[in-house]
């Protein structure tokens, strides 16, 4: 992959994921103008994120890797049209349906970016860079939207502008590779799922569910811990800042640290964060914000290791290509489970949900490590699992 190929892929993937960072602003404006209900906003947001993950999976299953440019063009045009159409709709059900359709297209663009990333020389490191770039892009565009676009054009103007940004991949696609080849000679053999090859996806899903379950209710959890509105905003800012730091550190470290060991340690860290929030006495604002900082760091730090582990256990790259979609599905599934334990305005039980997912990820990651060691002791077993 040339540098131009990589830059184009990272840019296309970041544009596809812009709406994830813009959801609080655009959907909040919908509620303020009564074009969507407060209850419906959660469904609208989740439908797009779930569709994003499904779009990545469907792209891997149905689309030819030799037609990336045509696929990118069609997906970008469809997304742009759906963004503009969103600005003309009202009501929870129509908005949820149209954003789910847009999410499928956005997932296809993420799949395009992932196809290029996993074929680069340092795919796991590039995954960390991709996560950092997309986070910075979301933060930057969200700031512009909040202070300029929505201030003058409302949420409708925001979606019109988002539709214009969605057309940028139509230009960037000229820098994508004209054709992609299988990652290795193993890819010429029929792909078959095994317990070993599925483990990276299961670890990614459970860990991202733990992170998503807490992030969706971080502000009310902070209020439950005694934070006022300003302190709650500071906690959110700490998470976003430490996400960027975590992505940068991960991009530098992922090539030198064992993937499985890191994910096991990360699972224990994910368990300690909600435990600390549950045990922390009310009013300890600095300690709560510190836990939020660790939470944000762990979020983007762990994600490249999911792809690194997938590439290590499956050299064909099939599992690694699916990993971003599974990460998104886990991020959406966590808040769904958390919503089942929330009563009224009380989000106090949510950390227990996060702790449950974290403990689950410890079990899954430890089991995966045991399977890998057992395979390594049996001559040829690991090679066969990688070939599959």
mmCIF file of N, CA, C and O in Angstrom, residues 33 64 68 70 113 147 160 165 214 235-236 251 263 344:
data_model
loop_
_atom_site.group_PDB
_atom_site.id
_atom_site.type_symbol
_atom_site.label_atom_id
_atom_site.label_comp_id
_atom_site.label_asym_id
_atom_site.label_seq_id
_atom_site.Cartn_x
_atom_site.Cartn_y
_atom_site.Cartn_z
ATOM 1 N N UNK A 33 -36.264 20.959 19.065
ATOM 2 C CA UNK A 33 -37.254 21.498 18.136
ATOM 3 C C UNK A 33 -38.461 20.572 17.977
ATOM 4 O O UNK A 33 -39.320 20.810 17.127
ATOM 5 N N UNK A 64 -17.192 -7.360 -3.610
ATOM 6 C CA UNK A 64 -15.887 -7.776 -4.136
ATOM 7 C C UNK A 64 -14.793 -6.769 -3.786
ATOM 8 O O UNK A 64 -14.960 -5.559 -3.992
ATOM 9 N N UNK A 68 -13.304 -1.588 -5.162
ATOM 10 C CA UNK A 68 -13.405 -0.625 -4.058
ATOM 11 C C UNK A 68 -13.825 0.756 -4.526
ATOM 12 O O UNK A 68 -14.596 1.440 -3.852
ATOM 13 N N UNK A 70 -15.631 1.751 -7.193
ATOM 14 C CA UNK A 70 -17.043 1.822 -7.566
ATOM 15 C C UNK A 70 -17.923 1.734 -6.325
ATOM 16 O O UNK A 70 -18.914 2.471 -6.175
ATOM 17 N N UNK A 113 -12.250 1.140 4.077
ATOM 18 C CA UNK A 113 -11.050 1.602 4.785
ATOM 19 C C UNK A 113 -10.328 0.431 5.451
ATOM 20 O O UNK A 113 -9.089 0.346 5.415
ATOM 21 N N UNK A 147 -20.974 25.475 16.914
ATOM 22 C CA UNK A 147 -20.781 26.928 17.003
ATOM 23 C C UNK A 147 -21.194 27.691 15.751
ATOM 24 O O UNK A 147 -21.432 28.895 15.821
ATOM 25 N N UNK A 160 -27.662 18.754 6.153
ATOM 26 C CA UNK A 160 -27.295 19.174 4.794
ATOM 27 C C UNK A 160 -25.773 19.273 4.664
ATOM 28 O O UNK A 160 -25.199 18.831 3.652
ATOM 29 N N UNK A 165 -20.348 16.753 3.183
ATOM 30 C CA UNK A 165 -19.102 16.092 3.594
ATOM 31 C C UNK A 165 -19.061 14.646 3.120
ATOM 32 O O UNK A 165 -17.982 14.112 2.827
ATOM 33 N N UNK A 214 -21.079 2.015 29.787
ATOM 34 C CA UNK A 214 -20.754 3.081 30.734
ATOM 35 C C UNK A 214 -20.804 4.451 30.084
ATOM 36 O O UNK A 214 -21.294 5.421 30.682
ATOM 37 N N UNK A 235 -15.760 15.726 33.114
ATOM 38 C CA UNK A 235 -15.543 14.282 33.033
ATOM 39 C C UNK A 235 -15.625 13.797 31.591
ATOM 40 O O UNK A 235 -14.803 12.990 31.144
ATOM 41 N N UNK A 236 -16.617 14.287 30.842
ATOM 42 C CA UNK A 236 -16.758 13.910 29.437
ATOM 43 C C UNK A 236 -15.544 14.389 28.647
ATOM 44 O O UNK A 236 -15.006 13.657 27.800
ATOM 45 N N UNK A 251 -0.937 3.178 19.045
ATOM 46 C CA UNK A 251 -0.302 3.108 17.732
ATOM 47 C C UNK A 251 1.205 2.902 17.849
ATOM 48 O O UNK A 251 1.825 2.232 17.016
ATOM 49 N N UNK A 263 -4.787 -7.437 26.126
ATOM 50 C CA UNK A 263 -6.250 -7.486 26.218
ATOM 51 C C UNK A 263 -6.708 -8.088 27.540
ATOM 52 O O UNK A 263 -7.744 -7.687 28.083
ATOM 53 N N UNK A 344 -36.186 5.275 35.757
ATOM 54 C CA UNK A 344 -36.388 6.714 35.794
ATOM 55 C C UNK A 344 -35.110 7.453 35.467
ATOM 56 O O UNK A 344 -34.489 7.234 34.424
#
